[in-house]
Coordinates of N, CA and C and ligand atoms in Angstrom, one line a residue:
M1 N -25.0 -14.4 -5.2 CA -24.6 -12.9 -5.2 C -23.5 -12.7 -4.1
N2 N -22.4 -12.1 -4.5 CA -21.4 -11.8 -3.4 C -21.6 -10.3 -2.9
H3 N -20.9 -10.0 -1.9 CA -20.9 -8.7 -1.2 C -20.7 -7.6 -2.2
F4 N -19.8 -7.8 -3.2 CA -19.4 -6.7 -4.2 C -20.5 -6.4 -5.2
T5 N -21.5 -7.4 -5.4 CA -22.6 -7.1 -6.3 C -23.3 -5.8 -5.9
E6 N -23.6 -5.8 -4.6 CA -24.3 -4.6 -4.1 C -23.4 -3.4 -3.9
A7 N -22.2 -3.7 -3.4 CA -21.2 -2.7 -3.1 C -20.8 -1.9 -4.4
A8 N -20.9 -2.6 -5.5 CA -20.4 -1.9 -6.8 C -21.2 -0.6 -7.1
K9 N -22.5 -0.6 -6.6 CA -23.3 0.6 -6.9 C -22.8 1.8 -6.3
T10 N -22.2 1.7 -5.2 CA -21.7 3.0 -4.5 C -20.2 2.9 -4.2
W11 N -19.5 2.1 -5.0 CA -18.1 1.9 -4.7 C -17.2 3.1 -4.8
D12 N -17.4 3.9 -5.8 CA -16.5 5.0 -6.0 C -16.8 6.1 -5.1
T13 N -15.9 6.4 -4.2 CA -16.0 7.6 -3.3 C -14.7 8.4 -3.3
D14 N -14.8 9.6 -2.8 CA -13.6 10.5 -2.8 C -12.5 9.8 -2.0
E15 N -12.9 9.2 -0.9 CA -11.8 8.6 -0.1 C -11.1 7.5 -0.9
K16 N -11.8 6.6 -1.6 CA -11.2 5.6 -2.4 C -10.4 6.2 -3.6
A17 N -10.9 7.2 -4.1 CA -10.1 7.9 -5.2 C -8.8 8.4 -4.8
I18 N -8.8 9.1 -3.6 CA -7.5 9.6 -3.1 C -6.6 8.5 -2.8
R19 N -7.1 7.4 -2.2 CA -6.3 6.2 -1.8 C -5.7 5.6 -3.1
N20 N -6.4 5.4 -4.1 CA -5.9 4.8 -5.3 C -4.9 5.6 -6.0
K21 N -5.1 7.0 -5.9 CA -4.1 7.8 -6.6 C -2.7 7.6 -5.8
A22 N -2.8 7.6 -4.5 CA -1.6 7.4 -3.8 C -0.9 6.0 -4.1
L23 N -1.8 5.0 -4.2 CA -1.3 3.6 -4.6 C -0.6 3.6 -6.0
A24 N -1.3 4.3 -6.9 CA -0.7 4.4 -8.3 C 0.6 5.1 -8.2
D25 N 0.7 6.2 -7.5 CA 2.0 7.0 -7.4 C 3.1 6.1 -6.8
A26 N 2.7 5.2 -5.9 CA 3.7 4.3 -5.3 C 4.2 3.3 -6.3
I27 N 3.3 2.8 -7.1 CA 3.6 1.8 -8.2 C 4.5 2.5 -9.2
K28 N 4.1 3.7 -9.6 CA 4.8 4.4 -10.7 C 6.3 4.7 -10.4
K29 N 6.6 4.8 -9.1 CA 8.0 5.0 -8.7 C 8.9 3.8 -9.1
H30 N 8.3 2.7 -9.3 CA 9.0 1.4 -9.6 C 8.8 1.0 -11.1
L31 N 8.2 1.9 -11.8 CA 8.0 1.6 -13.3 C 8.6 2.6 -14.1
N32 N 9.3 2.1 -15.1 CA 10.1 3.0 -16.0 C 9.5 2.9 -17.4
L33 N 8.2 3.0 -17.6 CA 7.7 2.7 -18.9 C 7.1 3.9 -19.5
V34 N 7.3 4.1 -20.8 CA 6.7 5.2 -21.5 C 5.3 4.7 -21.9
Q35 N 5.2 3.5 -22.5 CA 3.9 2.9 -22.8 C 4.0 1.4 -22.3
G36 N 2.9 0.8 -21.8 CA 3.1 -0.6 -21.4 C 1.8 -1.3 -21.5
S37 N 1.9 -2.6 -21.2 CA 0.7 -3.4 -21.1 C 0.5 -3.8 -19.7
Y38 N -0.8 -3.7 -19.2 CA -1.1 -3.8 -17.8 C -2.2 -4.8 -17.5
I39 N -2.2 -5.4 -16.4 CA -3.4 -6.1 -15.8 C -3.6 -5.6 -14.5
D40 N -4.9 -5.2 -14.2 CA -5.4 -4.8 -12.9 C -6.2 -6.0 -12.3
F41 N -5.6 -6.8 -11.4 CA -6.2 -8.0 -10.9 C -7.1 -7.6 -9.7
G42 N -8.4 -8.0 -9.8 CA -9.4 -7.5 -8.7 C -9.7 -6.1 -8.9
C43 N -9.9 -5.7 -10.2 CA -9.9 -4.3 -10.6 C -11.1 -3.5 -10.0
G44 N -12.1 -4.2 -9.6 CA -13.3 -3.4 -9.2 C -13.8 -2.5 -10.3
T45 N -14.1 -1.3 -9.9 CA -14.6 -0.3 -10.9 C -13.5 0.4 -11.7
G46 N -12.2 0.0 -11.4 CA -11.1 0.6 -12.1 C -10.5 1.8 -11.5
L47 N -10.6 2.0 -10.2 CA -10.1 3.2 -9.5 C -8.5 3.3 -9.6
L48 N -7.9 2.1 -9.7 CA -6.4 2.1 -9.8 C -6.0 2.2 -11.3
S49 N -6.8 1.5 -12.1 CA -6.5 1.5 -13.6 C -6.6 2.9 -14.2
E50 N -7.4 3.7 -13.6 CA -7.6 5.1 -14.1 C -6.2 5.8 -14.3
H51 N -5.3 5.5 -13.4 CA -4.0 6.2 -13.4 C -3.0 5.6 -14.4
F52 N -3.3 4.5 -15.1 CA -2.4 3.9 -16.0 C -3.0 3.9 -17.4
V53 N -4.2 4.3 -17.6 CA -4.9 4.1 -18.9 C -4.2 5.0 -20.0
E54 N -3.8 6.2 -19.6 CA -3.2 7.1 -20.7 C -1.9 6.5 -21.2
K55 N -1.2 5.7 -20.4 CA 0.1 5.2 -20.8 C 0.0 3.7 -21.1
A56 N -1.2 3.3 -21.4 CA -1.3 1.8 -21.7 C -1.5 1.6 -23.2
N57 N -0.8 0.6 -23.7 CA -1.1 0.2 -25.1 C -2.1 -1.0 -24.9
Y58 N -2.2 -1.6 -23.7 CA -3.2 -2.6 -23.4 C -3.4 -2.6 -21.9
L59 N -4.7 -2.6 -21.5 CA -5.0 -2.7 -20.0 C -6.2 -3.6 -19.9
L60 N -6.0 -4.7 -19.1 CA -7.0 -5.7 -18.8 C -7.4 -5.6 -17.4
G61 N -8.7 -5.4 -17.1 CA -9.2 -5.5 -15.8 C -9.8 -6.9 -15.5
V62 N -9.3 -7.5 -14.5 CA -9.8 -8.9 -14.2 C -10.6 -8.8 -12.8
D63 N -11.8 -9.4 -12.8 CA -12.6 -9.4 -11.6 C -13.6 -10.5 -11.7
T64 N -14.2 -10.8 -10.6 CA -15.2 -11.9 -10.6 C -16.6 -11.4 -10.3
T65 N -16.8 -10.1 -10.2 CA -18.1 -9.5 -9.9 C -18.6 -8.7 -11.1
K66 N -19.6 -9.2 -11.7 CA -20.1 -8.6 -13.0 C -20.4 -7.1 -12.8
E67 N -21.0 -6.8 -11.7 CA -21.4 -5.4 -11.5 C -20.2 -4.4 -11.4
M68 N -19.1 -5.0 -10.8 CA -17.8 -4.2 -10.8 C -17.3 -4.0 -12.2
L69 N -17.3 -5.1 -13.0 CA -16.8 -5.0 -14.4 C -17.7 -4.2 -15.2
D70 N -19.0 -4.1 -15.0 CA -19.9 -3.2 -15.8 C -19.5 -1.8 -15.5
A71 N -19.2 -1.4 -14.3 CA -18.7 -0.1 -14.0 C -17.4 0.2 -14.6
F72 N -16.5 -0.8 -14.6 CA -15.2 -0.7 -15.2 C -15.3 -0.4 -16.7
D73 N -16.1 -1.2 -17.3 CA -16.3 -1.1 -18.8 C -16.9 0.3 -19.2
K74 N -17.8 0.8 -18.3 CA -18.4 2.1 -18.6 C -17.4 3.2 -18.4
K75 N -16.6 3.1 -17.4 CA -15.5 4.1 -17.1 C -14.5 4.2 -18.3
F76 N -14.2 3.1 -18.9 CA -13.2 3.1 -20.0 C -13.7 2.9 -21.4
E77 N -15.0 3.2 -21.6 CA -15.6 2.8 -22.9 C -15.0 3.6 -24.0
K78 N -14.4 4.7 -23.8 CA -13.8 5.5 -24.8 C -12.3 5.0 -25.2
F79 N -11.8 4.1 -24.4 CA -10.4 3.7 -24.6 C -10.4 2.3 -25.3
D80 N -10.0 2.2 -26.5 CA -10.0 1.0 -27.3 C -9.0 0.0 -26.7
Q81 N -8.0 0.5 -26.0 CA -6.9 -0.4 -25.5 C -7.3 -1.1 -24.2
V82 N -8.5 -0.8 -23.7 CA -8.9 -1.4 -22.4 C -10.0 -2.4 -22.6
E83 N -9.8 -3.5 -21.9 CA -10.9 -4.5 -21.8 C -11.0 -5.1 -20.5
S84 N -12.1 -5.8 -20.2 CA -12.2 -6.5 -18.9 C -12.5 -8.0 -19.1
C85 N -12.3 -8.7 -18.1 CA -12.5 -10.2 -18.2 C -13.0 -10.7 -16.9
D86 N -14.1 -11.4 -16.9 CA -14.7 -12.0 -15.8 C -14.1 -13.4 -15.6
K87 N -13.0 -13.5 -14.8 CA -12.3 -14.8 -14.7 C -11.9 -14.9 -13.2
N88 N -12.1 -16.1 -12.7 CA -11.6 -16.4 -11.4 C -10.3 -17.3 -11.5
L89 N -9.2 -16.6 -11.3 CA -7.9 -17.3 -11.5 C -7.7 -18.4 -10.4
E90 N -8.5 -18.4 -9.4 CA -8.3 -19.6 -8.5 C -8.8 -20.9 -9.1
T91 N -9.7 -20.8 -10.0 CA -10.3 -22.0 -10.7 C -10.1 -22.0 -12.2
Q92 N -9.7 -20.9 -12.8 CA -9.6 -20.8 -14.2 C -8.2 -20.3 -14.6
D93 N -7.9 -20.5 -15.9 CA -6.6 -20.0 -16.4 C -6.8 -18.9 -17.4
F94 N -5.8 -18.1 -17.6 CA -5.8 -17.1 -18.7 C -5.9 -17.8 -20.0
S95 N -6.3 -17.1 -21.0 CA -6.3 -17.7 -22.4 C -4.8 -17.9 -22.8
R96 N -4.6 -18.8 -23.7 CA -3.2 -19.0 -24.1 C -2.7 -17.8 -24.9
L97 N -3.6 -16.9 -25.3 CA -3.1 -15.8 -26.1 C -2.5 -14.7 -25.2
M98 N -2.9 -14.7 -24.0 CA -2.4 -13.7 -23.0 C -0.9 -13.9 -22.7
D99 N -0.1 -12.9 -23.0 CA 1.3 -13.0 -22.8 C 2.0 -11.7 -22.7
H100 N 3.2 -11.7 -22.2 CA 4.1 -10.5 -22.3 C 3.5 -9.2 -21.7
I101 N 3.0 -9.3 -20.5 CA 2.4 -8.2 -19.8 C 3.6 -7.5 -19.0
D102 N 3.6 -6.2 -19.1 CA 4.7 -5.4 -18.5 C 4.6 -5.3 -17.0
A103 N 3.3 -5.0 -16.6 CA 3.1 -4.8 -15.1 C 1.7 -5.3 -14.7
I104 N 1.6 -5.9 -13.6 CA 0.4 -6.4 -13.1 C 0.2 -5.8 -11.7
F105 N -0.9 -5.2 -11.5 CA -1.1 -4.6 -10.1 C -2.5 -5.0 -9.6
S106 N -2.5 -5.0 -8.2 CA -3.7 -5.5 -7.6 C -3.8 -4.8 -6.2
A107 N -5.0 -4.2 -6.0 CA -5.2 -3.5 -4.7 C -6.4 -4.1 -4.0
M108 N -6.1 -4.5 -2.8 CA -7.2 -4.9 -1.8 C -8.0 -6.2 -2.3
A109 N -7.4 -6.9 -3.2 CA -8.1 -8.1 -3.7 C -7.5 -9.4 -3.1
F110 N -6.2 -9.5 -2.8 CA -5.6 -10.8 -2.4 C -6.2 -11.3 -1.1
H111 N -6.7 -10.5 -0.2 CA -7.2 -11.0 1.0 C -8.6 -11.7 0.8
H112 N -9.1 -11.6 -0.5 CA -10.3 -12.4 -0.8 C -10.0 -13.7 -1.5
L113 N -8.7 -14.0 -1.6 CA -8.3 -15.3 -2.3 C -8.1 -16.4 -1.3
E114 N -8.6 -17.6 -1.6 CA -8.4 -18.7 -0.8 C -6.9 -19.1 -0.8
R115 N -6.3 -19.1 -2.0 CA -4.9 -19.5 -2.3 C -4.2 -18.5 -3.0
P116 N -3.7 -17.4 -2.4 CA -3.0 -16.3 -3.1 C -1.9 -16.8 -4.0
E117 N -1.1 -17.8 -3.5 CA 0.1 -18.2 -4.2 C -0.3 -18.8 -5.6
K118 N -1.5 -19.5 -5.7 CA -1.9 -20.0 -7.0 C -2.2 -19.0 -8.0
V119 N -2.8 -17.9 -7.5 CA -3.1 -16.8 -8.4 C -1.8 -16.1 -8.8
L120 N -0.9 -15.9 -7.9 CA 0.3 -15.3 -8.2 C 1.1 -16.0 -9.3
D121 N 1.0 -17.4 -9.2 CA 1.7 -18.2 -10.2 C 1.1 -18.0 -11.6
K122 N -0.3 -17.9 -11.6 CA -0.9 -17.7 -12.9 C -0.6 -16.3 -13.5
L123 N -0.5 -15.4 -12.6 CA -0.2 -14.0 -13.1 C 1.2 -14.0 -13.6
S124 N 2.1 -14.7 -12.9 CA 3.5 -14.7 -13.3 C 3.7 -15.3 -14.7
K125 N 2.9 -16.2 -15.1 CA 3.0 -16.9 -16.4 C 2.7 -15.9 -17.6
V126 N 2.0 -14.9 -17.3 CA 1.7 -13.9 -18.4 C 2.6 -12.7 -18.4
L127 N 3.5 -12.7 -17.5 CA 4.4 -11.5 -17.2 C 5.6 -11.6 -18.1
N128 N 6.0 -10.4 -18.7 CA 7.3 -10.3 -19.4 C 8.4 -10.7 -18.5
E129 N 9.5 -11.1 -19.1 CA 10.7 -11.5 -18.3 C 11.2 -10.3 -17.4
S130 N 11.0 -9.1 -17.9 CA 11.4 -7.9 -17.1 C 10.2 -7.3 -16.4
G131 N 9.1 -8.0 -16.4 CA 7.9 -7.4 -15.8 C 7.8 -7.4 -14.3
K132 N 6.9 -6.7 -13.7 CA 6.7 -6.6 -12.2 C 5.3 -6.8 -11.9
I133 N 5.1 -7.5 -10.7 CA 3.8 -7.7 -10.2 C 3.7 -6.9 -8.8
F134 N 2.7 -6.0 -8.7 CA 2.6 -5.2 -7.5 C 1.3 -5.7 -6.7
V135 N 1.5 -6.2 -5.6 CA 0.4 -6.6 -4.7 C 0.2 -5.7 -3.6
I136 N -0.9 -5.0 -3.5 CA -1.1 -4.0 -2.5 C -2.3 -4.6 -1.6
D137 N -2.1 -4.6 -0.3 CA -3.2 -5.1 0.5 C -2.9 -4.7 2.0
L138 N -3.8 -5.2 2.8 CA -3.7 -4.8 4.3 C -2.5 -5.6 4.9
L139 N -1.8 -4.9 5.7 CA -0.8 -5.6 6.5 C -1.6 -6.4 7.6
K140 N -1.0 -7.5 8.0 CA -1.7 -8.4 9.0 C -2.5 -7.5 10.0
E141 N -3.8 -7.8 10.1 CA -4.6 -7.1 11.1 C -5.3 -8.1 12.0
D142 N -6.2 -7.6 12.9 CA -6.8 -8.5 13.9 C -8.2 -8.9 13.5
G143 N -8.6 -8.7 12.2 CA -9.9 -9.1 11.8 C -10.9 -8.0 12.0
S144 N -10.5 -6.8 12.4 CA -11.5 -5.8 12.7 C -11.7 -4.8 11.5
F145 N -10.9 -5.0 10.4 CA -11.0 -4.0 9.3 C -12.4 -4.1 8.6
H146 N -12.8 -5.3 8.3 CA -14.1 -5.5 7.7 C -15.2 -5.7 8.7
P147 N -16.4 -5.0 8.6 CA -17.4 -5.2 9.6 C -17.9 -6.6 9.7
D148 N -17.9 -7.4 8.6 CA -18.4 -8.8 8.6 C -17.5 -9.6 7.7
N149 N -16.5 -10.2 8.2 CA -15.6 -10.9 7.4 C -16.2 -12.0 6.5
A150 N -17.0 -12.8 7.1 CA -17.6 -13.9 6.4 C -18.5 -13.4 5.2
K151 N -19.4 -12.5 5.5 CA -20.3 -11.9 4.5 C -19.5 -11.2 3.4
M152 N -18.4 -10.6 3.8 CA -17.6 -9.8 2.8 C -16.6 -10.6 2.1
G153 N -16.6 -12.0 2.3 CA -15.7 -12.8 1.5 C -14.2 -12.7 1.9
V154 N -14.0 -12.3 3.1 CA -12.6 -12.1 3.5 C -12.0 -13.5 3.9
K155 N -10.9 -13.8 3.2 CA -10.2 -15.1 3.5 C -9.0 -15.0 4.4
H156 N -8.4 -13.8 4.4 CA -7.2 -13.5 5.2 C -7.3 -12.2 5.9
F157 N -6.9 -12.1 7.1 CA -6.8 -10.8 7.8 C -5.5 -10.1 7.5
G158 N -5.3 -9.8 6.3 CA -4.1 -9.2 5.8 C -2.9 -10.2 5.7
F159 N -1.7 -9.6 5.4 CA -0.6 -10.5 5.2 C 0.7 -9.8 5.8
D160 N 1.7 -10.5 6.0 CA 3.0 -9.9 6.4 C 4.0 -10.3 5.3
K161 N 5.2 -9.7 5.4 CA 6.3 -10.0 4.4 C 6.6 -11.5 4.3
D162 N 6.6 -12.2 5.4 CA 6.9 -13.6 5.3 C 5.8 -14.4 4.5
D163 N 4.6 -14.0 4.6 CA 3.5 -14.6 3.8 C 3.9 -14.5 2.3
L164 N 4.3 -13.2 1.9 CA 4.5 -13.0 0.5 C 5.8 -13.8 0.1
I165 N 6.8 -13.9 0.9 CA 7.9 -14.7 0.5 C 7.5 -16.1 0.4
S166 N 6.7 -16.6 1.3 CA 6.2 -18.0 1.2 C 5.4 -18.3 -0.1
W167 N 4.7 -17.3 -0.6 CA 4.0 -17.5 -1.9 C 4.9 -17.9 -3.0
T168 N 6.2 -17.4 -3.0 CA 7.0 -17.6 -4.1 C 7.7 -19.0 -4.1
D169 N 7.5 -19.8 -3.1 CA 8.1 -21.1 -3.0 C 7.7 -21.9 -4.3
G170 N 8.7 -22.3 -5.0 CA 8.5 -23.2 -6.2 C 8.1 -22.4 -7.4
L171 N 8.0 -21.0 -7.3 CA 7.6 -20.2 -8.5 C 8.9 -19.6 -9.0
E172 N 8.8 -19.2 -10.3 CA 9.9 -18.4 -10.9 C 9.7 -17.0 -10.6
L173 N 9.6 -16.6 -9.4 CA 9.4 -15.3 -8.9 C 10.1 -15.0 -7.6
K174 N 10.6 -13.8 -7.4 CA 11.1 -13.5 -6.1 C 10.4 -12.2 -5.6
L175 N 10.4 -12.0 -4.3 CA 9.9 -10.8 -3.7 C 11.0 -9.8 -3.8
S176 N 10.9 -8.7 -4.6 CA 12.1 -7.8 -4.7 C 11.8 -6.5 -3.9
G177 N 10.6 -6.4 -3.4 CA 10.4 -5.1 -2.6 C 9.2 -5.3 -1.7
F178 N 9.2 -4.7 -0.6 CA 8.1 -4.7 0.4 C 8.1 -3.4 1.1
E179 N 7.1 -2.6 1.0 CA 7.0 -1.3 1.7 C 5.6 -0.9 2.1
I180 N 5.5 -0.2 3.2 CA 4.2 0.4 3.6 C 4.0 1.6 2.8
I181 N 2.9 1.7 2.1 CA 2.7 2.8 1.2 C 1.4 3.7 1.6
F182 N 0.6 3.2 2.5 CA -0.6 4.0 2.8 C -1.1 3.6 4.1
N183 N -1.9 4.4 4.8 CA -2.7 4.0 6.0 C -4.1 4.3 5.8
I184 N -5.0 3.4 6.1 CA -6.4 3.6 6.1 C -6.8 3.9 7.5
H185 N -7.3 5.1 7.8 CA -7.7 5.4 9.2 C -9.2 5.0 9.4
K186 N -9.5 4.1 10.3 CA -10.8 3.6 10.4 C -10.9 3.0 11.8
N187 N -12.1 3.0 12.4 CA -12.3 2.4 13.8 C -11.4 3.1 14.8
G188 N -11.0 4.3 14.6 CA -10.1 5.0 15.5 C -8.7 4.5 15.5
R189 N -8.3 3.8 14.4 CA -6.9 3.4 14.3 C -6.4 3.3 12.9
D190 N -5.1 3.0 12.7 CA -4.6 2.9 11.4 C -4.5 1.5 10.9
Y191 N -4.8 1.2 9.6 CA -4.6 -0.1 9.0 C -3.6 0.2 7.9
P192 N -2.3 -0.2 8.1 CA -1.4 0.1 7.0 C -1.6 -0.8 5.8
L193 N -1.3 -0.2 4.6 CA -1.3 -1.0 3.4 C 0.1 -1.2 2.9
F194 N 0.5 -2.5 2.6 CA 1.8 -2.7 2.1 C 1.7 -2.9 0.5
M195 N 2.9 -2.7 -0.1 CA 3.0 -3.0 -1.5 C 4.1 -4.0 -1.6
G196 N 3.8 -5.2 -2.1 CA 4.9 -6.2 -2.4 C 5.2 -6.2 -3.9
I197 N 6.5 -6.2 -4.2 CA 6.8 -6.2 -5.6 C 7.5 -7.6 -6.0
F198 N 7.0 -8.2 -7.0 CA 7.5 -9.5 -7.4 C 8.1 -9.4 -8.8
E199 N 9.3 -10.0 -9.0 CA 9.9 -10.0 -10.3 C 10.4 -11.4 -10.6
K200 N 10.7 -11.7 -11.8 CA 11.3 -13.0 -12.2 C 12.8 -13.1 -12.0
Ligands
SAM1 C1 -11.9 -4.7 -2.0 S1 -12.3 -4.8 -3.7 C2 -11.1 -3.8 -4.5 C3 -11.4 -3.3 -5.8 C4 -10.4 -2.3 -6.4 N1 -9.1 -2.9 -6.6 C5 -10.3 -1.1 -5.5 O1 -9.3 -1.0 -4.8 O2 -11.2 -0.2 -5.6 C6 -11.9 -6.5 -4.1 C7 -12.2 -6.9 -5.5 O3 -11.7 -8.2 -5.8 C8 -12.7 -8.9 -6.5 N2 -12.4 -10.3 -6.3 C9 -12.8 -11.1 -5.3 N3 -12.3 -12.4 -5.5 C10 -11.7 -12.4 -6.7 C11 -11.1 -13.4 -7.5 N4 -11.0 -14.7 -7.1 N5 -10.6 -13.0 -8.7 C12 -10.7 -11.7 -9.1 N6 -11.3 -10.8 -8.4 C13 -11.8 -11.1 -7.2 C14 -14.0 -8.4 -6.0 O4 -15.1 -8.7 -6.9 C15 -13.8 -6.9 -5.8 O5 -14.1 -6.2 -7.0

């Protein structure tokens, strides 16, 4: 059992809903799609996906915590174009049928990955030639954001722009944008969230 198995039960809060709306607005500024196909990597209960579902002809939520995916499935049960997938891209691949995704977004999941660049590579392989990958996560921090890093599966204390550039080494991807899009106020201080945009 991982930390998120228990956390899934009480994951959705007003604070996270407000945050994910702001993150979605930041992504949408860089998307010019009437309808599109999307992947939400590390989707959790779907707080970010909620803002894309109406304009999705396909939306896939990927996560490794069954309880998060159960909540995701329940949230979108009325939407035929939405599905979820319990897959760990650090150790598994997408199905060969998966292709031509217009936009992939991910919020607060990459710091849980041992090898972010490997997952980025797999995501890039299912992306349209003109598609974009949006990675949103904590800017490099001192390890104080999570109350218990080991227990909560934290593999990185955030990232900086150079980390994201280094992930693209040898990949058919470039970092085309990097901006601070939100601040989480906690422990009496701000933890900025960045959005990195990757394109082919
Ligand atoms: C901090 S939560 C963020 C959830 C959601 N994006 C949000 O902002 O509400 C991190 C999520 O990443 C998922 N996760 C952790 N490792 C993963 C992996 N290797 N592949 C896919 N998802 C993973 C966890 O199960 C969890 O749902």
